[in-house]
């Protein structure tokens, strides 16, 4: 089918017409090319990611995706509103979704188009923002009965399309999970944890014969 034929079908479909025109020009063109069979969908882009993984439509997909990255079983409860969350207005951010897990934990899934100069500071600020959002919400719900034991983990998941040079120091790994550790061996379960995924490093790995949720 020609581009004009595909476009005519999309705009004549009441379920597709409005969502289609809400996409930016680049995403509209990519969607039309997908329908023509000439290109795949860039699922890492915000509108396509949310269409594929939206918990109201496909709750099991986002839960499985986050579970495979964190290495623990989670169940997504809902996507939270983002109006009052921390944002630096950077147009290089491809996708950013904040979700609440079934146990009350918060998870931020972010995909960056290009590496930032100081990803450590950015990740720390986003993680702290998740902690404070949860604190405000839980304290408001619990009132005078609130204790800090009511606070749950927050997970910051950042997926780099192009990772910074520091990740090249460990080229045998494309998923990095981290949390606060103490040099004495003291074990405290602090709230903030991180998962960093380098898509460019992943693409350099040979095709995995032992296919699993992380390599699929």
PDB file of C-alpha atoms in Angstrom:
ATOM      1  CA  UNK A   1       0.000   0.000   0.000  1.00  0.00           C
ATOM      2  CA  UNK A   2       1.129   3.533  -0.689  1.00  0.00           C
ATOM      3  CA  UNK A   3       1.644   6.087   2.062  1.00  0.00           C
ATOM      4  CA  UNK A   4      -1.487   7.910   0.924  1.00  0.00           C
ATOM      5  CA  UNK A   5      -3.604   4.732   1.123  1.00  0.00           C
ATOM      6  CA  UNK A   6      -2.332   3.904   4.611  1.00  0.00           C
ATOM      7  CA  UNK A   7      -2.909   7.456   5.814  1.00  0.00           C
ATOM      8  CA  UNK A   8      -6.453   7.415   4.440  1.00  0.00           C
ATOM      9  CA  UNK A   9      -7.239   4.205   6.337  1.00  0.00           C
ATOM     10  CA  UNK A  10      -5.819   5.575   9.591  1.00  0.00           C
ATOM     11  CA  UNK A  11      -7.722   8.865   9.524  1.00  0.00           C
ATOM     12  CA  UNK A  12     -10.952   7.074   8.582  1.00  0.00           C
ATOM     13  CA  UNK A  13     -10.703   4.795  11.628  1.00  0.00           C
ATOM     14  CA  UNK A  14     -12.346   6.523  14.644  1.00  0.00           C
ATOM     15  CA  UNK A  15     -10.158   4.554  17.082  1.00  0.00           C
ATOM     16  CA  UNK A  16      -6.917   5.548  15.377  1.00  0.00           C
ATOM     17  CA  UNK A  17      -7.591   9.029  14.059  1.00  0.00           C
ATOM     18  CA  UNK A  18      -7.288  11.075  17.278  1.00  0.00           C
ATOM     19  CA  UNK A  19      -4.318   9.156  18.780  1.00  0.00           C
ATOM     20  CA  UNK A  20      -2.551   9.374  15.407  1.00  0.00           C
ATOM     21  CA  UNK A  21      -2.816  13.162  15.172  1.00  0.00           C
ATOM     22  CA  UNK A  22      -1.592  13.492  18.769  1.00  0.00           C
ATOM     23  CA  UNK A  23       1.752  11.995  17.716  1.00  0.00           C
ATOM     24  CA  UNK A  24       4.533  14.322  16.620  1.00  0.00           C
ATOM     25  CA  UNK A  25       5.497  14.378  12.951  1.00  0.00           C
ATOM     26  CA  UNK A  26       8.392  11.928  13.347  1.00  0.00           C
ATOM     27  CA  UNK A  27       6.247   9.359  15.160  1.00  0.00           C
ATOM     28  CA  UNK A  28       3.389   9.722  12.656  1.00  0.00           C
ATOM     29  CA  UNK A  29       5.748   9.014   9.777  1.00  0.00           C
ATOM     30  CA  UNK A  30       7.268   6.036  11.583  1.00  0.00           C
ATOM     31  CA  UNK A  31       3.795   4.636  12.305  1.00  0.00           C
ATOM     32  CA  UNK A  32       2.797   4.948   8.644  1.00  0.00           C
ATOM     33  CA  UNK A  33       6.014   3.220   7.571  1.00  0.00           C
ATOM     34  CA  UNK A  34       5.246   0.430  10.027  1.00  0.00           C
ATOM     35  CA  UNK A  35       1.784  -0.043   8.522  1.00  0.00           C
ATOM     36  CA  UNK A  36       3.349  -0.119   5.064  1.00  0.00           C
ATOM     37  CA  UNK A  37       5.705  -2.848   6.264  1.00  0.00           C
ATOM     38  CA  UNK A  38       8.872  -0.881   5.526  1.00  0.00           C
ATOM     39  CA  UNK A  39      10.053  -0.248   9.111  1.00  0.00           C
ATOM     40  CA  UNK A  40       9.537  -1.558  12.630  1.00  0.00           C
ATOM     41  CA  UNK A  41       8.080   0.547  15.423  1.00  0.00           C
ATOM     42  CA  UNK A  42      10.614   2.277  17.705  1.00  0.00           C
ATOM     43  CA  UNK A  43       9.156   0.798  20.885  1.00  0.00           C
ATOM     44  CA  UNK A  44      11.600   2.806  23.000  1.00  0.00           C
ATOM     45  CA  UNK A  45       9.803   6.026  22.019  1.00  0.00           C
ATOM     46  CA  UNK A  46       7.285   7.267  24.566  1.00  0.00           C
ATOM     47  CA  UNK A  47       3.966   6.958  22.651  1.00  0.00           C
ATOM     48  CA  UNK A  48       4.786   3.498  21.308  1.00  0.00           C
ATOM     49  CA  UNK A  49       6.156   2.223  24.619  1.00  0.00           C
ATOM     50  CA  UNK A  50       3.020   3.343  26.447  1.00  0.00           C
ATOM     51  CA  UNK A  51       0.798   1.789  23.777  1.00  0.00           C
ATOM     52  CA  UNK A  52       2.564  -1.571  24.057  1.00  0.00           C
ATOM     53  CA  UNK A  53       3.026  -1.614  27.835  1.00  0.00           C
ATOM     54  CA  UNK A  54       0.108   0.454  29.167  1.00  0.00           C
ATOM     55  CA  UNK A  55      -1.051  -1.315  32.383  1.00  0.00           C
ATOM     56  CA  UNK A  56      -4.718  -0.504  31.787  1.00  0.00           C
ATOM     57  CA  UNK A  57      -4.627  -2.441  28.500  1.00  0.00           C
ATOM     58  CA  UNK A  58      -1.768  -4.926  28.891  1.00  0.00           C
ATOM     59  CA  UNK A  59      -0.946  -5.056  32.630  1.00  0.00           C
ATOM     60  CA  UNK A  60       1.075  -8.247  32.330  1.00  0.00           C
ATOM     61  CA  UNK A  61       3.513  -6.783  29.780  1.00  0.00           C
ATOM     62  CA  UNK A  62       4.845  -3.909  31.886  1.00  0.00           C
ATOM     63  CA  UNK A  63       4.965  -6.105  34.984  1.00  0.00           C
ATOM     64  CA  UNK A  64       6.988  -8.729  33.112  1.00  0.00           C
ATOM     65  CA  UNK A  65       9.289  -6.092  31.609  1.00  0.00           C
ATOM     66  CA  UNK A  66      10.092  -4.484  34.970  1.00  0.00           C
ATOM     67  CA  UNK A  67      10.416  -7.877  36.673  1.00  0.00           C
ATOM     68  CA  UNK A  68      12.992  -9.023  34.111  1.00  0.00           C
ATOM     69  CA  UNK A  69      15.063  -5.867  34.609  1.00  0.00           C
ATOM     70  CA  UNK A  70      14.963  -5.769  38.412  1.00  0.00           C
ATOM     71  CA  UNK A  71      15.363  -9.509  38.832  1.00  0.00           C
ATOM     72  CA  UNK A  72      12.372  -9.715  41.173  1.00  0.00           C
ATOM     73  CA  UNK A  73       8.701 -10.447  40.566  1.00  0.00           C
ATOM     74  CA  UNK A  74       6.591  -7.282  40.558  1.00  0.00           C
ATOM     75  CA  UNK A  75       3.050  -6.437  39.526  1.00  0.00           C
ATOM     76  CA  UNK A  76       2.300  -2.966  38.214  1.00  0.00           C
ATOM     77  CA  UNK A  77      -0.701  -1.295  39.789  1.00  0.00           C
ATOM     78  CA  UNK A  78      -1.062   1.932  37.795  1.00  0.00           C
ATOM     79  CA  UNK A  79       0.732   4.666  35.886  1.00  0.00           C
ATOM     80  CA  UNK A  80       0.907   7.724  38.121  1.00  0.00           C
ATOM     81  CA  UNK A  81       0.323  11.318  36.968  1.00  0.00           C
ATOM     82  CA  UNK A  82       3.509  13.182  36.138  1.00  0.00           C
ATOM     83  CA  UNK A  83       2.374  16.805  36.412  1.00  0.00           C
ATOM     84  CA  UNK A  84       4.066  17.448  39.755  1.00  0.00           C
ATOM     85  CA  UNK A  85       7.169  15.368  39.305  1.00  0.00           C
ATOM     86  CA  UNK A  86      10.701  16.551  38.777  1.00  0.00           C
ATOM     87  CA  UNK A  87      11.508  17.444  35.178  1.00  0.00           C
ATOM     88  CA  UNK A  88      14.316  19.413  33.561  1.00  0.00           C
ATOM     89  CA  UNK A  89      12.415  19.849  30.293  1.00  0.00           C
ATOM     90  CA  UNK A  90      15.116  18.124  28.268  1.00  0.00           C
ATOM     91  CA  UNK A  91      13.916  17.253  24.773  1.00  0.00           C
ATOM     92  CA  UNK A  92      16.475  14.430  24.541  1.00  0.00           C
ATOM     93  CA  UNK A  93      14.366  12.309  26.845  1.00  0.00           C
ATOM     94  CA  UNK A  94      12.617   9.727  24.674  1.00  0.00           C
ATOM     95  CA  UNK A  95      10.341   8.102  27.217  1.00  0.00           C
ATOM     96  CA  UNK A  96       9.548   8.638  30.870  1.00  0.00           C
ATOM     97  CA  UNK A  97       6.887   6.695  32.768  1.00  0.00           C
ATOM     98  CA  UNK A  98       6.244   6.543  36.500  1.00  0.00           C
ATOM     99  CA  UNK A  99       4.398   3.518  37.862  1.00  0.00           C
ATOM    100  CA  UNK A 100       3.260   2.265  41.242  1.00  0.00           C
ATOM    101  CA  UNK A 101       3.841  -1.403  42.011  1.00  0.00           C
ATOM    102  CA  UNK A 102       1.342  -3.540  43.880  1.00  0.00           C
ATOM    103  CA  UNK A 103       3.257  -3.253  47.171  1.00  0.00           C
ATOM    104  CA  UNK A 104       3.314   0.555  47.001  1.00  0.00           C
ATOM    105  CA  UNK A 105       6.836   0.862  45.596  1.00  0.00           C
ATOM    106  CA  UNK A 106       7.449   3.442  42.888  1.00  0.00           C
ATOM    107  CA  UNK A 107       9.331   2.760  39.671  1.00  0.00           C
ATOM    108  CA  UNK A 108      10.520   5.324  37.148  1.00  0.00           C
ATOM    109  CA  UNK A 109      11.321   3.941  33.678  1.00  0.00           C
ATOM    110  CA  UNK A 110      13.235   6.409  31.532  1.00  0.00           C
ATOM    111  CA  UNK A 111      14.832   6.093  28.116  1.00  0.00           C
ATOM    112  CA  UNK A 112      17.484   8.597  27.052  1.00  0.00           C
ATOM    113  CA  UNK A 113      18.306   9.324  23.432  1.00  0.00           C
ATOM    114  CA  UNK A 114      21.888  10.446  24.037  1.00  0.00           C
ATOM    115  CA  UNK A 115      24.098  10.221  27.135  1.00  0.00           C
ATOM    116  CA  UNK A 116      24.076  13.064  29.609  1.00  0.00           C
ATOM    117  CA  UNK A 117      27.281  14.614  30.918  1.00  0.00           C
ATOM    118  CA  UNK A 118      26.467  13.834  34.557  1.00  0.00           C
ATOM    119  CA  UNK A 119      24.095  10.841  34.670  1.00  0.00           C
ATOM    120  CA  UNK A 120      24.944  10.177  38.333  1.00  0.00           C
ATOM    121  CA  UNK A 121      23.556  13.518  39.485  1.00  0.00           C
ATOM    122  CA  UNK A 122      20.481  13.226  37.287  1.00  0.00           C
ATOM    123  CA  UNK A 123      19.720   9.710  38.535  1.00  0.00           C
ATOM    124  CA  UNK A 124      20.169  10.770  42.164  1.00  0.00           C
ATOM    125  CA  UNK A 125      17.770  13.691  41.742  1.00  0.00           C
ATOM    126  CA  UNK A 126      15.125  11.544  40.033  1.00  0.00           C
ATOM    127  CA  UNK A 127      15.422   8.858  42.690  1.00  0.00           C
ATOM    128  CA  UNK A 128      15.115  11.426  45.481  1.00  0.00           C
ATOM    129  CA  UNK A 129      12.055  12.842  43.749  1.00  0.00           C
ATOM    130  CA  UNK A 130      10.455   9.377  43.818  1.00  0.00           C
ATOM    131  CA  UNK A 131      11.156   9.071  47.537  1.00  0.00           C
ATOM    132  CA  UNK A 132       9.579  12.442  48.300  1.00  0.00           C
ATOM    133  CA  UNK A 133       6.537  11.755  46.099  1.00  0.00           C
ATOM    134  CA  UNK A 134       5.941   8.527  47.965  1.00  0.00           C
ATOM    135  CA  UNK A 135       6.522  10.215  51.325  1.00  0.00           C
ATOM    136  CA  UNK A 136       3.962  12.942  50.576  1.00  0.00           C
ATOM    137  CA  UNK A 137       1.390  10.441  49.318  1.00  0.00           C
ATOM    138  CA  UNK A 138       1.768   7.880  52.110  1.00  0.00           C
ATOM    139  CA  UNK A 139       1.916  10.494  54.866  1.00  0.00           C
ATOM    140  CA  UNK A 140      -1.245  12.076  53.471  1.00  0.00           C
ATOM    141  CA  UNK A 141      -3.011   8.710  53.437  1.00  0.00           C
ATOM    142  CA  UNK A 142      -1.824   7.533  56.861  1.00  0.00           C
ATOM    143  CA  UNK A 143      -2.060  10.850  58.692  1.00  0.00           C
ATOM    144  CA  UNK A 144      -1.021  10.632  62.357  1.00  0.00           C
ATOM    145  CA  UNK A 145      -0.548   6.873  61.978  1.00  0.00           C
ATOM    146  CA  UNK A 146       2.305   7.355  59.511  1.00  0.00           C
ATOM    147  CA  UNK A 147       5.706   5.849  60.304  1.00  0.00           C
ATOM    148  CA  UNK A 148       8.768   5.547  58.106  1.00  0.00           C
ATOM    149  CA  UNK A 149       8.197   1.800  58.042  1.00  0.00           C
ATOM    150  CA  UNK A 150       5.308   2.592  55.670  1.00  0.00           C
ATOM    151  CA  UNK A 151       7.808   3.683  53.008  1.00  0.00           C
ATOM    152  CA  UNK A 152       8.570   1.229  50.204  1.00  0.00           C
ATOM    153  CA  UNK A 153      11.468   0.839  47.792  1.00  0.00           C
ATOM    154  CA  UNK A 154      11.844   3.180  44.833  1.00  0.00           C
ATOM    155  CA  UNK A 155      13.466   1.884  41.652  1.00  0.00           C
ATOM    156  CA  UNK A 156      14.970   4.154  39.015  1.00  0.00           C
ATOM    157  CA  UNK A 157      15.291   2.301  35.699  1.00  0.00           C
ATOM    158  CA  UNK A 158      17.196   4.172  33.005  1.00  0.00           C
ATOM    159  CA  UNK A 159      17.595   2.727  29.523  1.00  0.00           C
ATOM    160  CA  UNK A 160      20.325   4.335  27.430  1.00  0.00           C
ATOM    161  CA  UNK A 161      20.077   4.163  23.655  1.00  0.00           C
ATOM    162  CA  UNK A 162      23.670   5.408  23.667  1.00  0.00           C
ATOM    163  CA  UNK A 163      25.573   4.907  26.888  1.00  0.00           C
ATOM    164  CA  UNK A 164      28.423   7.034  28.206  1.00  0.00           C
ATOM    165  CA  UNK A 165      32.056   5.961  28.026  1.00  0.00           C
ATOM    166  CA  UNK A 166      32.131   4.816  31.652  1.00  0.00           C
ATOM    167  CA  UNK A 167      29.912   1.848  30.770  1.00  0.00           C
ATOM    168  CA  UNK A 168      32.550   0.692  28.259  1.00  0.00           C
ATOM    169  CA  UNK A 169      34.805  -0.183  31.175  1.00  0.00           C
ATOM    170  CA  UNK A 170      32.603  -3.233  31.776  1.00  0.00           C
ATOM    171  CA  UNK A 171      31.701  -4.215  28.181  1.00  0.00           C
ATOM    172  CA  UNK A 172      30.635  -7.710  29.197  1.00  0.00           C
ATOM    173  CA  UNK A 173      27.554  -6.322  30.982  1.00  0.00           C
ATOM    174  CA  UNK A 174      24.605  -4.339  29.636  1.00  0.00           C
ATOM    175  CA  UNK A 175      22.388  -4.400  32.761  1.00  0.00           C
ATOM    176  CA  UNK A 176      23.730  -2.801  35.931  1.00  0.00           C
ATOM    177  CA  UNK A 177      21.782  -3.009  39.198  1.00  0.00           C
ATOM    178  CA  UNK A 178      22.836  -0.983  42.206  1.00  0.00           C
ATOM    179  CA  UNK A 179      21.951   0.154  45.705  1.00  0.00           C
ATOM    180  CA  UNK A 180      23.705   1.805  48.652  1.00  0.00           C
ATOM    181  CA  UNK A 181      26.338  -0.401  50.313  1.00  0.00           C
ATOM    182  CA  UNK A 182      28.485   0.143  53.411  1.00  0.00           C
ATOM    183  CA  UNK A 183      32.196  -0.681  53.560  1.00  0.00           C
ATOM    184  CA  UNK A 184      31.850  -2.390  56.962  1.00  0.00           C
ATOM    185  CA  UNK A 185      29.400  -5.008  55.775  1.00  0.00           C
ATOM    186  CA  UNK A 186      26.568  -3.295  57.647  1.00  0.00           C
ATOM    187  CA  UNK A 187      23.294  -4.273  55.999  1.00  0.00           C
ATOM    188  CA  UNK A 188      20.566  -1.634  55.882  1.00  0.00           C
ATOM    189  CA  UNK A 189      17.696  -1.856  53.424  1.00  0.00           C
ATOM    190  CA  UNK A 190      17.691   1.714  52.125  1.00  0.00           C
ATOM    191  CA  UNK A 191      14.897   2.759  49.797  1.00  0.00           C
ATOM    192  CA  UNK A 192      16.692   3.784  46.613  1.00  0.00           C
ATOM    193  CA  UNK A 193      17.764   1.235  44.001  1.00  0.00           C
ATOM    194  CA  UNK A 194      18.855   1.619  40.391  1.00  0.00           C
ATOM    195  CA  UNK A 195      18.836  -0.404  37.191  1.00  0.00           C
ATOM    196  CA  UNK A 196      20.782   0.875  34.176  1.00  0.00           C
ATOM    197  CA  UNK A 197      20.367  -0.760  30.766  1.00  0.00           C
ATOM    198  CA  UNK A 198      22.697  -0.002  27.836  1.00  0.00           C
ATOM    199  CA  UNK A 199      20.944  -0.847  24.569  1.00  0.00           C
ATOM    200  CA  UNK A 200      24.016  -0.085  22.462  1.00  0.00           C
ATOM    201  CA  UNK A 201      26.097  -2.554  24.497  1.00  0.00           C
ATOM    202  CA  UNK A 202      23.306  -5.144  24.292  1.00  0.00           C
ATOM    203  CA  UNK A 203      23.276  -4.913  20.490  1.00  0.00           C
ATOM    204  CA  UNK A 204      26.959  -5.881  20.422  1.00  0.00           C
ATOM    205  CA  UNK A 205      26.238  -9.208  22.105  1.00  0.00           C
ATOM    206  CA  UNK A 206      25.890 -12.238  19.814  1.00  0.00           C
ATOM    207  CA  UNK A 207      22.398 -13.647  19.408  1.00  0.00           C
ATOM    208  CA  UNK A 208      21.486 -15.504  22.589  1.00  0.00           C
ATOM    209  CA  UNK A 209      20.654 -19.162  22.051  1.00  0.00           C
ATOM    210  CA  UNK A 210      19.329 -19.397  25.613  1.00  0.00           C
ATOM    211  CA  UNK A 211      16.474 -16.983  24.977  1.00  0.00           C
ATOM    212  CA  UNK A 212      14.948 -15.441  28.113  1.00  0.00           C
ATOM    213  CA  UNK A 213      12.970 -12.352  29.146  1.00  0.00           C
ATOM    214  CA  UNK A 214      16.082 -10.156  29.144  1.00  0.00           C
ATOM    215  CA  UNK A 215      17.353 -11.235  25.718  1.00  0.00           C
ATOM    216  CA  UNK A 216      14.027 -11.741  23.918  1.00  0.00           C
TER     217      UNK A 216
END
